[in-house]
Each structure stands twice: as C-alpha cells, then as structure tokens.
PDB file of C-alpha atoms in Angstrom:
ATOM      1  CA  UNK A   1      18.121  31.030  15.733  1.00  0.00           C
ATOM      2  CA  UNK A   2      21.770  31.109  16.592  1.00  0.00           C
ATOM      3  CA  UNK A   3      23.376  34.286  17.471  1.00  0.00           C
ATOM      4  CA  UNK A   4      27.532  35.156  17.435  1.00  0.00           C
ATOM      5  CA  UNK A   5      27.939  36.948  20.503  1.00  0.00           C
ATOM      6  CA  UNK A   6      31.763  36.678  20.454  1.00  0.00           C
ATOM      7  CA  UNK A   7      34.001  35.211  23.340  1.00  0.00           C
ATOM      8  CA  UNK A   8      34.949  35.076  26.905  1.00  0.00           C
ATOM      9  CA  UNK A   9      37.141  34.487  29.439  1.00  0.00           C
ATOM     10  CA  UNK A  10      35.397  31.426  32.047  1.00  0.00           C
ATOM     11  CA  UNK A  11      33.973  33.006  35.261  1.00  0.00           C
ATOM     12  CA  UNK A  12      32.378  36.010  33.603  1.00  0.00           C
ATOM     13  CA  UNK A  13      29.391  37.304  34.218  1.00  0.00           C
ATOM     14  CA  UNK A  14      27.220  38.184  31.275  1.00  0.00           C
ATOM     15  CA  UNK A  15      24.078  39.874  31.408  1.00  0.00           C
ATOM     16  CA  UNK A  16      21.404  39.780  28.673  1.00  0.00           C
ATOM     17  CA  UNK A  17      18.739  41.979  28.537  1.00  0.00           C
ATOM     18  CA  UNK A  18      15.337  42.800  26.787  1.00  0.00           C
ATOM     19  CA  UNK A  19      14.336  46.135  25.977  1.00  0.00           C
ATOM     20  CA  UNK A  20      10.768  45.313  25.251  1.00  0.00           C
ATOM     21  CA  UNK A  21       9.102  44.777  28.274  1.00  0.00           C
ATOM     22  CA  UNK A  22       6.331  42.967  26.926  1.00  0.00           C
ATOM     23  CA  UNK A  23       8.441  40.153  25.196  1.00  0.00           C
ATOM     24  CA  UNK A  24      10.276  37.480  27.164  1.00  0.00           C
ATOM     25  CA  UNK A  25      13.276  36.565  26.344  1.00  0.00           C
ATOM     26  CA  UNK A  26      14.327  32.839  26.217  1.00  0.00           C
ATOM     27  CA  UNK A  27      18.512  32.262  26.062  1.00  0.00           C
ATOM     28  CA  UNK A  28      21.060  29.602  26.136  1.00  0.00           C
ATOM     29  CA  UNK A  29      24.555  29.893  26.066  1.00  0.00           C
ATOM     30  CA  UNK A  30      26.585  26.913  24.196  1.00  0.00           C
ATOM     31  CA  UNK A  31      30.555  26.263  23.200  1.00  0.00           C
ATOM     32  CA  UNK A  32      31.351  25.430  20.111  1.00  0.00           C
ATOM     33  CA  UNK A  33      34.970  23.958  20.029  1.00  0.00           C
ATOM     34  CA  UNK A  34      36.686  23.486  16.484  1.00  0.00           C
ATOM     35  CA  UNK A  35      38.889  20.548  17.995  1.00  0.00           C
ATOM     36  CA  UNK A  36      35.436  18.914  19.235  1.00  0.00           C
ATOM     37  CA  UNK A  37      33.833  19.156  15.617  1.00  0.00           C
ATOM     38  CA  UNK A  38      36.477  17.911  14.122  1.00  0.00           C
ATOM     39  CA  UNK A  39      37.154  14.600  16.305  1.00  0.00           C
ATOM     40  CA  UNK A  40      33.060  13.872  15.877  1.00  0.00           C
ATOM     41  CA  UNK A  41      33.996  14.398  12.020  1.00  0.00           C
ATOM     42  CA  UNK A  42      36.466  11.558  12.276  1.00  0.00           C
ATOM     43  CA  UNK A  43      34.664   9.296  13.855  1.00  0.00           C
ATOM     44  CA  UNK A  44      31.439   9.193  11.857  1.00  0.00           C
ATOM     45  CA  UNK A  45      33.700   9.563   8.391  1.00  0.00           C
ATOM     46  CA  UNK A  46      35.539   6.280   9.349  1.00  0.00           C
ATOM     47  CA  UNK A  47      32.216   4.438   8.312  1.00  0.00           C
ATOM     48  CA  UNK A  48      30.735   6.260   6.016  1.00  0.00           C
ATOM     49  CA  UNK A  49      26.831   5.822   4.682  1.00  0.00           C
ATOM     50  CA  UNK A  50      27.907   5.782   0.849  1.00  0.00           C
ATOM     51  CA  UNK A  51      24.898   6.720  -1.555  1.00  0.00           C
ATOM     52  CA  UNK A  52      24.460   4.280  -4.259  1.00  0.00           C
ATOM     53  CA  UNK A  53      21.364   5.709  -5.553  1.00  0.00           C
ATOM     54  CA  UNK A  54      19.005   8.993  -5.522  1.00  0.00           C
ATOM     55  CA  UNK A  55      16.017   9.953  -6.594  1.00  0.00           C
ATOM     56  CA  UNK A  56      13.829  12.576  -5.407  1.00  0.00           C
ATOM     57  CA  UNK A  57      11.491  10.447  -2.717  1.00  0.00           C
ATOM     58  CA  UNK A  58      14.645   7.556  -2.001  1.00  0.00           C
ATOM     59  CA  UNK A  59      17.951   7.416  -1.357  1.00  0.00           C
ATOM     60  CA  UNK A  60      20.051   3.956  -1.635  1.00  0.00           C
ATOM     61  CA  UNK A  61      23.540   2.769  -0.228  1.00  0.00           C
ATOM     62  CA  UNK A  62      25.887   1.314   2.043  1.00  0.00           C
ATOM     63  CA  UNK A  63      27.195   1.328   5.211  1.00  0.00           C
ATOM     64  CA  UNK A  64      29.881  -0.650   7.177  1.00  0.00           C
ATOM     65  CA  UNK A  65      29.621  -0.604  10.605  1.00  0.00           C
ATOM     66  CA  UNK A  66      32.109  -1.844  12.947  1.00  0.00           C
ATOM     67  CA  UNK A  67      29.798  -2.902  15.716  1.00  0.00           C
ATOM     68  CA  UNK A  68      25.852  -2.590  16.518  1.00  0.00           C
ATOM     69  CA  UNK A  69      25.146   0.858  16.619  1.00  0.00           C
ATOM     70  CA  UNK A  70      22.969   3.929  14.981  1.00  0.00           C
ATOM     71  CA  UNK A  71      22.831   5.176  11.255  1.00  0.00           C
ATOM     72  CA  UNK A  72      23.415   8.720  11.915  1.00  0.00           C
ATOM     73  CA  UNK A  73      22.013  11.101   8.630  1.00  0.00           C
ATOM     74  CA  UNK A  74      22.015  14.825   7.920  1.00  0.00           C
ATOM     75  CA  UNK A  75      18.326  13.837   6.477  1.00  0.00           C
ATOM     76  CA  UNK A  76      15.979  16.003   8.537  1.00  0.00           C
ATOM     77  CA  UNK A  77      13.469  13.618  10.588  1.00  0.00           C
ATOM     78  CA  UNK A  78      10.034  12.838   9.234  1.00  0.00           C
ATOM     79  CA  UNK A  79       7.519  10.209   9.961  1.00  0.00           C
ATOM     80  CA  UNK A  80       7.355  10.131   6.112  1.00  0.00           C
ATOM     81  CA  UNK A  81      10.967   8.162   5.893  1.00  0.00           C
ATOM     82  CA  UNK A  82      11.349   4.524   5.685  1.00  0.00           C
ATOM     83  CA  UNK A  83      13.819   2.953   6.164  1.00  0.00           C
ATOM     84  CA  UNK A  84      14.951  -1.035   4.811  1.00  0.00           C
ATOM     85  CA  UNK A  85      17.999  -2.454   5.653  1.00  0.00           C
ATOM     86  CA  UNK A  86      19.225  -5.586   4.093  1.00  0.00           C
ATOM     87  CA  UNK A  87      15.528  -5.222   2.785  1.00  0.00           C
ATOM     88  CA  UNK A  88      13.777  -5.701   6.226  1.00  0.00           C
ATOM     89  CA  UNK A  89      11.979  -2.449   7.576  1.00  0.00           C
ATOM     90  CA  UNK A  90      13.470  -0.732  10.668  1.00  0.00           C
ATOM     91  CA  UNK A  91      12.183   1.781  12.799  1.00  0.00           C
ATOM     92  CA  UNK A  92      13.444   5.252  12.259  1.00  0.00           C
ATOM     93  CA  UNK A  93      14.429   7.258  15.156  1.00  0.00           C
ATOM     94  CA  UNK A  94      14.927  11.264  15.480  1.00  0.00           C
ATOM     95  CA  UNK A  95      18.005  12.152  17.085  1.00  0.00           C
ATOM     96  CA  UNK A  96      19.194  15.939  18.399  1.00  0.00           C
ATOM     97  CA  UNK A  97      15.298  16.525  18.044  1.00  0.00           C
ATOM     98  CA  UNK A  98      16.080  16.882  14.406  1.00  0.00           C
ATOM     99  CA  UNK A  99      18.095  14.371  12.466  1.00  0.00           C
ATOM    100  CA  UNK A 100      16.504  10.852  10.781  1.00  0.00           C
ATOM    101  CA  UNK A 101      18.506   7.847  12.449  1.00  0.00           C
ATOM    102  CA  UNK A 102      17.800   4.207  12.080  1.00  0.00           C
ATOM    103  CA  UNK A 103      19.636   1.096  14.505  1.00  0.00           C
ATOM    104  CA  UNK A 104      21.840  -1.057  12.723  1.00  0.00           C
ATOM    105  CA  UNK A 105      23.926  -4.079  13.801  1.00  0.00           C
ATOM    106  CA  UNK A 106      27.351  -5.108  12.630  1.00  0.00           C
ATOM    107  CA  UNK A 107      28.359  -5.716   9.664  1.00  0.00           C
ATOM    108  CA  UNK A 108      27.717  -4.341   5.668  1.00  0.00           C
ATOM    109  CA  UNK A 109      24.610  -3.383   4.913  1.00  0.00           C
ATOM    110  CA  UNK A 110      22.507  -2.128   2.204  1.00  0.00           C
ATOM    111  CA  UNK A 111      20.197   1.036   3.073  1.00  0.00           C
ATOM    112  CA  UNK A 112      16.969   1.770   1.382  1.00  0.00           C
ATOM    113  CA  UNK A 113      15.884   4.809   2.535  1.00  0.00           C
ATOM    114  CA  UNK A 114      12.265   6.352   1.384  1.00  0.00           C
ATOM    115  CA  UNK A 115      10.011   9.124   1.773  1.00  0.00           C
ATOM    116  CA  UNK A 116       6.006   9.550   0.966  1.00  0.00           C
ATOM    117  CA  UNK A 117       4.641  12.559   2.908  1.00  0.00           C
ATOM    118  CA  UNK A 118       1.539  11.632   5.280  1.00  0.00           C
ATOM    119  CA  UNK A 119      -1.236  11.811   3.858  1.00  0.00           C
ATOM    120  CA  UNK A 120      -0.422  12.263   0.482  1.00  0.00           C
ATOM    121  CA  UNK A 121      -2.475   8.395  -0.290  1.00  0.00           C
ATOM    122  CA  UNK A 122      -5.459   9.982   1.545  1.00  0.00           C
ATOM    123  CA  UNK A 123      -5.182  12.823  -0.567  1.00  0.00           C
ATOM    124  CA  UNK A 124      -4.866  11.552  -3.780  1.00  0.00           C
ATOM    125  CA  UNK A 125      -7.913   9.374  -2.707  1.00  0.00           C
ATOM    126  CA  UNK A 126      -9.913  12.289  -1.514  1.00  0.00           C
ATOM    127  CA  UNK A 127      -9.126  13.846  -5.379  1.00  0.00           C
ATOM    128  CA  UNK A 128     -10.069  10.704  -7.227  1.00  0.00           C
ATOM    129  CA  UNK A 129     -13.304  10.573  -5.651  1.00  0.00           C
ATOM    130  CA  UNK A 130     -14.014  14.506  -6.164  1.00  0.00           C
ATOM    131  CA  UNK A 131     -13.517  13.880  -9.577  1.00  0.00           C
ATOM    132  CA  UNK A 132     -15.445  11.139 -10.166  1.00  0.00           C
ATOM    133  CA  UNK A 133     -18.420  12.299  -8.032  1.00  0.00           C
ATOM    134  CA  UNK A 134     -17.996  15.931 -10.766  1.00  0.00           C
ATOM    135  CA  UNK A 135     -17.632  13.473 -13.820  1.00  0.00           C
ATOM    136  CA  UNK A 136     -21.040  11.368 -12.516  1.00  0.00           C
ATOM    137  CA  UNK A 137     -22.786  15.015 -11.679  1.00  0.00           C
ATOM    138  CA  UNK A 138     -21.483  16.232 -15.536  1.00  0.00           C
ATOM    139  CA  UNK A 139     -22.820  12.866 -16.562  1.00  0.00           C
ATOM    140  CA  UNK A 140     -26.353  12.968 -15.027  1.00  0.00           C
ATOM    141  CA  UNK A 141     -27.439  16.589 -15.840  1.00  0.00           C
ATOM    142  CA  UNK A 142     -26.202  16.206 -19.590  1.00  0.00           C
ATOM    143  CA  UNK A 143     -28.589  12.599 -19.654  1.00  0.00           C
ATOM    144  CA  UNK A 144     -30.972  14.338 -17.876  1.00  0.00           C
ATOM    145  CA  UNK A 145     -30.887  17.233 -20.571  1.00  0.00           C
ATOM    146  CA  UNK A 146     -30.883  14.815 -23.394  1.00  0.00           C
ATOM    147  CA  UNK A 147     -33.959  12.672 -21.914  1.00  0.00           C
ATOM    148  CA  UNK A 148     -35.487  16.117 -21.801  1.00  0.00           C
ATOM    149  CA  UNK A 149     -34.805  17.564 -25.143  1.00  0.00           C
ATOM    150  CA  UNK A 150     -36.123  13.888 -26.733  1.00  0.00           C
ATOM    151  CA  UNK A 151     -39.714  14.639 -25.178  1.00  0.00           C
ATOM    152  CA  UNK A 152     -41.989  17.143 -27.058  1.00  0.00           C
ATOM    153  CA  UNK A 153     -44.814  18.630 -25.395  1.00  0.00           C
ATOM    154  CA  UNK A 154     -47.953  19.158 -26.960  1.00  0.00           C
ATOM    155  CA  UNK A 155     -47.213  22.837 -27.128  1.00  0.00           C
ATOM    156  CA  UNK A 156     -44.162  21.992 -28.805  1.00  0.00           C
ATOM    157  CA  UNK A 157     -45.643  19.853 -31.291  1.00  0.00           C
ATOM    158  CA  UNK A 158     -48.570  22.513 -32.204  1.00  0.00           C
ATOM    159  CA  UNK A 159     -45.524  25.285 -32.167  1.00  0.00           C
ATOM    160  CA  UNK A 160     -43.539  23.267 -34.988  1.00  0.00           C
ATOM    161  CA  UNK A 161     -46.609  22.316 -36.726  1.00  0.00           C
ATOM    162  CA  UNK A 162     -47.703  25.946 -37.113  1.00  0.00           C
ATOM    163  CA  UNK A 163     -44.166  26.788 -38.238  1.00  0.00           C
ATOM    164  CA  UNK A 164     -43.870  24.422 -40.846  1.00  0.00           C
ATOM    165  CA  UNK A 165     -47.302  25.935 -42.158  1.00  0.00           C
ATOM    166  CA  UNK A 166     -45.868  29.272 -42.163  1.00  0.00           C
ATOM    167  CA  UNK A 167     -43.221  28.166 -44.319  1.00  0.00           C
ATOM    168  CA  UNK A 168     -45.147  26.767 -47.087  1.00  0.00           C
ATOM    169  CA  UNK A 169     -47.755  29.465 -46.869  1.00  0.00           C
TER     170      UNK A 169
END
C-alpha cells in the first residue's frame, strides 16, 4: 500500500523504524511530481483509445497512433484479455507489472478487446458432465426400480391372492 509521509528537503536523512521485532519491514521511497503527471497526461491524451463499444466481457474502439508504438490501458492485466486489432489477434503485454498493453503500428485502428477468465470452458465442461453423469445415475436407479416393481415374486403373488380372498370372504 502507499503511505503519505509528507515532504522533505533533498539530503535528509530519514529513518524508518519497526517496533515489532518479529516483522520485517520492506520500504521504498518514491516522488510524485504534479508537473510530471501532468506532461505523461498530455502525451497519452493526444491519441486517445476512444471506446466505441462495451459490454461486460469486451470493450471496442479506436485508436490513432502517430507512429508504431504500445496501446497503453488502465485495464488491469490478465491472461484472460484478447486483444484484435484491425481484426488480427495480437499479443497482450503487462506493463508497470500491472496494466494490459498490446503493440500497435501506425496508423487508425480498430480495437477489439475481450475477456473470458481461464478456465471458465473447463469449468463449464466439468459441470455439464456432472450433470449428465447425476441425470444417467437418476435415470438408471428409477429403470432399475421400475424393472423391479414389474416382477412379482411368488410370495407376492400368493400375498395378493390371499388378499383378494379376504375381500370377498
């Protein structure tokens, strides 16, 4: 997680400690620069990736770019995604260990991007076949029963017989 620590001057030293002795303690230190964000901002808004479409498992649109370079998206990485552009499948790339990113050359393009979560195919397979292997268990015992309850044994046969005298007796 990121932590606000405030500011300060360059050349101080800054010492961060951990009062639990048993714990390590793992820190970096980064600048953040408001001028910096802001010149990135202008850059990538110059060509933006402008959504045409969206559903919830695809996103469509397009994108200009000015020479051969990277699709950079906000789209967390996944090796769900794929990614067509002008309808041809590239490879999708994770940049900043974090963000989905795809090469494109120059020019205007049209982006399909989509997303299927592994193994959700081997899971809906894995279901179908549970269910049919219950519905052909559900099957055979209620055949079974039937192919039972169609024989008589002699005992039943001398049970009903003795009933029915009973009743006209």
């Amino acid at each position: 997680f990121l932590l606000e620590l405030g500011q300060c001057a360059g050349g101080v030293e800054i010492e961060i400690t951990n009062k639990e002795d048993s714990e390590s303690l793992n820190a970096r230190a980064y600048r953040f620069s408001n001028e910096g964000l802001w010149s990135a901002y202008e850059i990538l808004a110059r060509n933006p990736f402008t959504i045409t479409k969206w559903k919830d498992t695809c996103l469509e649109g397009e994108v200009h770019a000015v020479q051969d370079g990277v699709l950079f998206t906000s789209v967390p990485y996944d090796k769900g995604w794929t990614v067509e552009v002008d309808g041809k499948k590239q490879e999708t790339k994770k940049i900043f260990d974090t963000f989905l990113t795809v090469d494109i050359p120059e020019g205007t393009h049209e982006i399909t991007m989509s997303y299927e979560p592994e193994g959700l195919r081997m899971g809906v397979g894995v279901s179908l076949v549970s269910v049919l292997c219950l519905a052909g268990i559900a099957g055979f015992r209620y055949w079974k029963k039937r192919q039972e309850g169609d024989k008589d044994t002699e005992e039943d046969i001398r049970r009903k017989i003795s009933e029915k005298r009973r009743a006209k007796a």
